[in-house]
Short mmCIF file of C-alpha atoms in Angstrom, two decimals:
data_model
loop_
_atom_site.label_atom_id
_atom_site.label_comp_id
_atom_site.label_asym_id
_atom_site.label_seq_id
_atom_site.Cartn_x
_atom_site.Cartn_y
_atom_site.Cartn_z
CA MET A 431 220.92 160.65 20.36
CA GLY A 432 220.15 157.17 19.14
CA THR A 433 222.54 154.41 19.76
CA THR A 434 224.61 152.88 16.99
CA ASN A 435 225.69 149.94 19.03
CA PRO A 436 223.66 146.78 18.04
CA LEU A 437 223.84 145.23 21.52
CA ALA A 438 222.65 148.45 23.16
CA SER A 439 219.79 148.53 20.64
CA LEU A 440 219.06 144.86 21.39
CA LEU A 441 218.73 145.70 25.15
CA GLY A 442 216.54 148.79 24.36
CA ARG A 443 217.95 150.36 27.51
CA SER A 444 221.51 150.82 28.53
CA PRO A 445 222.55 148.43 31.33
CA PHE A 446 224.46 151.40 32.69
CA LYS A 447 221.48 153.64 33.36
CA PRO A 448 220.59 151.94 36.65
CA MET A 449 224.29 152.03 37.60
CA GLN A 450 224.44 155.77 37.00
CA GLU A 451 221.13 156.32 38.81
CA HIS A 452 222.59 154.33 41.92
CA MET A 453 225.79 156.33 41.82
CA ARG A 454 223.98 159.58 41.86
CA LYS A 455 222.06 158.49 44.88
CA VAL A 456 225.38 157.26 46.51
CA VAL A 457 227.02 160.73 45.86
CA LEU A 458 224.02 162.54 47.43
CA CYS A 459 224.67 160.52 50.65
CA ALA A 460 228.31 161.67 50.69
CA GLN A 461 227.53 165.27 49.93
CA LEU A 462 225.53 165.48 53.21
CA VAL A 463 228.38 164.38 55.39
CA PRO A 464 230.05 167.84 55.76
CA ALA A 465 226.66 169.20 56.92
CA LEU A 466 226.94 166.89 59.99
CA PHE A 467 230.06 168.73 61.10
CA ASP A 468 228.42 172.15 60.49
CA ALA A 469 225.62 171.05 62.80
CA LEU A 470 228.05 169.75 65.47
CA GLU A 471 230.16 172.99 65.36
CA GLN A 472 226.95 174.90 65.97
CA ASP A 473 225.86 172.46 68.55
CA ASP A 474 222.56 172.08 66.61
CA ARG A 475 221.39 168.60 67.55
CA GLU A 476 218.09 168.97 65.75
CA THR A 477 219.82 169.70 62.44
CA LEU A 478 222.37 166.99 63.07
CA ASN A 479 219.53 164.41 63.47
CA GLN A 480 217.69 165.79 60.33
CA VAL A 481 220.79 165.42 58.23
CA LYS A 482 221.41 161.86 59.56
CA ALA A 483 217.75 161.04 58.80
CA SER A 484 218.36 162.34 55.13
CA ILE A 485 221.50 160.22 54.76
CA PHE A 486 219.72 157.11 56.07
CA GLU A 487 216.84 157.70 53.61
CA LEU A 488 219.18 158.13 50.67
CA GLU A 489 221.21 155.05 51.66
CA HIS A 490 217.90 153.13 51.74
CA GLN A 491 216.93 154.31 48.40
CA ALA A 492 220.40 153.36 47.07
CA ASP A 493 219.95 149.86 48.55
CA ALA A 494 216.56 149.55 46.80
CA LEU A 495 218.17 150.53 43.47
CA LYS A 496 221.05 148.03 44.09
CA ASN A 497 218.56 145.20 44.98
CA ASP A 498 216.53 145.96 41.96
CA LEU A 499 219.52 145.99 39.65
CA ARG A 500 220.85 142.76 41.16
CA ALA A 501 217.49 141.07 40.49
CA HIS A 502 217.03 142.35 36.93
CA LEU A 503 220.42 142.65 35.42
CA PRO A 504 220.43 140.34 32.40
CA ASN A 505 222.88 137.53 31.71
CA SER A 506 226.14 138.51 30.14
CA LEU A 507 225.15 136.94 26.86
CA PHE A 508 222.87 140.05 26.44
CA MET A 509 225.26 142.78 27.67
CA PRO A 510 228.31 144.40 26.26
CA VAL A 511 230.17 143.71 29.61
CA ALA A 512 230.27 140.88 32.08
CA ARG A 513 227.35 140.75 34.52
CA ARG A 514 229.94 140.02 37.34
CA ASP A 515 231.96 143.14 36.46
CA LEU A 516 228.86 145.32 36.80
CA LEU A 517 227.84 143.67 40.07
CA GLU A 518 231.30 144.27 41.51
CA LEU A 519 231.19 147.92 40.50
CA LEU A 520 227.81 148.25 42.00
CA GLU A 521 229.21 146.91 45.34
CA VAL A 522 231.99 149.41 45.60
CA GLN A 523 229.55 152.16 44.56
CA ASP A 524 227.26 151.02 47.44
CA ALA A 525 230.07 151.10 49.95
CA ILE A 526 230.25 154.97 49.64
CA ALA A 527 226.65 155.23 50.79
CA ASP A 528 227.39 152.71 53.63
CA SER A 529 230.22 154.88 54.90
CA ALA A 530 228.16 157.94 54.80
CA GLN A 531 225.54 156.16 56.85
CA GLU A 532 228.13 154.81 59.31
CA ILE A 533 229.50 158.39 59.86
CA ALA A 534 225.90 159.78 60.50
CA GLY A 535 225.13 156.89 62.85
CA MET A 536 228.42 157.33 64.87
CA LEU A 537 227.94 161.10 65.25
CA THR A 538 224.51 160.60 66.82
CA LEU A 539 225.51 157.80 69.25
CA ARG A 540 226.63 160.02 72.09
CA VAL A 541 226.11 163.77 72.69
CA ASP A 542 229.70 164.05 73.78
CA LEU A 543 231.09 162.69 70.61
CA VAL A 544 232.27 166.03 69.26
CA PRO A 545 235.63 166.93 67.85
CA PRO A 546 237.69 169.03 70.21
CA ALA A 547 237.46 172.78 70.10
CA GLY A 548 238.78 174.20 66.88
CA MET A 549 238.86 170.85 65.12
CA CYS A 550 235.39 170.61 63.65
CA GLY A 551 236.51 172.68 60.65
CA ALA A 552 239.36 170.16 60.04
CA PHE A 553 236.92 167.23 60.16
CA LYS A 554 234.67 169.09 57.72
CA ALA A 555 237.54 169.95 55.32
CA LEU A 556 238.48 166.23 55.24
CA ALA A 557 234.83 165.29 54.43
CA GLN A 558 234.54 167.91 51.75
CA HIS A 559 237.72 166.60 50.09
CA CYS A 560 236.37 163.13 50.18
CA VAL A 561 233.05 164.36 48.77
CA ARG A 562 234.96 165.89 45.79
CA THR A 563 236.65 162.49 45.23
CA CYS A 564 233.20 160.81 45.17
CA GLU A 565 231.86 163.46 42.78
CA LYS A 566 234.80 162.90 40.50
CA ALA A 567 234.21 159.08 40.45
CA GLY A 568 230.42 159.95 39.80
CA GLU A 569 231.56 161.99 36.75
CA ALA A 570 233.34 158.94 35.38
CA ILE A 571 230.37 156.79 35.89
CA GLU A 572 228.22 159.28 34.04
CA GLN A 573 230.39 158.53 30.90
CA LEU A 574 229.44 154.89 30.79
CA ASP A 575 226.91 155.36 28.08
CA GLU A 576 229.46 157.18 25.85
CA LEU A 577 231.97 154.40 26.54
CA LEU A 578 229.47 151.95 25.34
CA GLU A 579 228.82 153.94 22.21
CA THR A 580 232.53 154.03 21.42
CA GLY A 581 233.18 150.45 22.26
CA PHE A 582 235.20 151.42 25.41
CA GLY A 583 237.88 153.03 23.23
CA GLY A 584 238.86 156.29 21.60
CA ARG A 585 238.70 159.75 23.00
CA GLU A 586 235.84 158.81 25.46
CA SER A 587 238.15 156.20 27.07
CA GLU A 588 240.96 158.70 27.32
CA ARG A 589 238.61 161.21 28.93
CA VAL A 590 237.46 158.62 31.49
CA GLN A 591 241.06 157.63 32.21
CA ARG A 592 241.89 161.25 32.91
CA LEU A 593 238.90 161.53 35.28
CA LEU A 594 240.08 158.34 37.10
CA GLY A 595 243.55 159.82 37.27
CA GLU A 596 242.04 162.83 39.15
CA VAL A 597 240.09 160.45 41.36
CA GLY A 598 243.38 158.86 42.38
CA THR A 599 245.03 162.26 43.12
CA LEU A 600 242.18 163.49 45.18
CA GLU A 601 242.20 160.26 47.20
CA SER A 602 246.00 160.67 47.84
CA GLU A 603 245.29 164.09 49.18
CA THR A 604 242.68 162.80 51.48
CA ASP A 605 245.10 160.38 52.95
CA LYS A 606 247.38 163.29 53.81
CA LEU A 607 244.50 165.27 55.32
CA GLY A 608 243.55 162.29 57.37
CA ILE A 609 247.03 161.65 58.78
CA ALA A 610 247.37 165.36 59.68
CA LEU A 611 244.03 165.26 61.43
CA CYS A 612 244.96 162.10 63.30
CA GLN A 613 248.20 163.78 64.51
CA SER A 614 246.26 166.77 65.66
CA LEU A 615 243.75 164.60 67.52
CA PHE A 616 246.49 162.61 69.33
CA GLU A 617 248.31 165.82 70.31
CA ARG A 618 245.13 166.69 72.42
CA GLU A 619 244.78 163.06 73.63
CA LYS A 620 245.72 163.80 77.21
CA ASP A 621 242.75 166.31 77.54
CA LEU A 622 240.12 163.87 75.92
CA ASN A 623 238.17 160.95 77.26
CA PRO A 624 239.95 157.92 75.87
CA VAL A 625 236.77 156.43 74.48
CA ILE A 626 236.03 159.66 72.63
CA THR A 627 239.59 159.69 71.29
CA ILE A 628 239.18 156.25 69.81
CA MET A 629 235.75 157.05 68.41
CA LEU A 630 237.08 160.23 66.73
CA TYR A 631 239.97 158.22 65.32
CA GLN A 632 237.59 155.71 63.92
CA MET A 633 235.56 158.66 62.61
CA ILE A 634 238.56 159.98 60.66
CA ARG A 635 239.06 156.51 59.19
CA GLU A 636 235.47 156.25 58.12
CA ILE A 637 235.47 159.65 56.47
CA GLY A 638 238.50 158.54 54.57
CA GLU A 639 236.65 155.42 53.36
CA LEU A 640 234.34 157.75 51.40
CA ALA A 641 237.46 158.59 49.19
CA ASP A 642 238.91 155.07 49.40
CA ASN A 643 235.64 153.57 48.02
CA ALA A 644 235.49 156.25 45.37
CA GLU A 645 238.96 155.22 44.27
CA LYS A 646 237.75 151.53 44.28
CA VAL A 647 235.00 152.63 41.87
CA GLY A 648 237.70 154.06 39.60
CA ASP A 649 239.71 150.81 39.86
CA ARG A 650 236.65 148.64 38.93
CA LEU A 651 235.87 150.97 36.10
CA ARG A 652 239.47 150.70 34.75
CA LEU A 653 239.15 147.01 34.76
CA LEU A 654 235.85 147.15 32.90
CA ILE A 655 237.33 149.31 30.22
CA ALA A 656 240.33 147.18 29.94
CA ARG A 657 238.21 144.09 29.11
#
């Protein structure tokens, strides 16, 4: 459908398309994280390294998109939103891919960095919930074009606000899952290598960062709509 917005027509190409393309790549990074814990649970180091390599490649592709967007994003004078707002949104999107890369890197640092027996499923469950939070934020980013068409108002704005409310709810749930997982980990602390305990604790926090950064995407999008 052709655009009715004169600014969008002037640009010829929505400034949001590259943002959406970047977010899709970022969400793909996050979606691979649960597979890392599947591989760990099955003690399949080959698959673990393959998944890690895929996450690193996707993160690299996201970085390339980010750098290209930074270099070619036009001045605010030629855009319906401030260039600074888009760049800040881009940064928090990119942080999701960075977290996924950090998790993959940590899990392959040491062969003995494995959740205690029976806990791999809980790590995976936390990761899956964080992925759902990222996917919901991605759905909101996919509405940017429609928001532009409607001048950031009307039903489309209400729809995006609902999506962002769901992002916030999912993020709160991940906090609870993360706290429960930390408690379960510390209950087994006396049976674990102290270094491994600390690294697994950091791992839980890093998994939670996926959802935290998805919520930040929502926060930046709210500000963009409000302006």
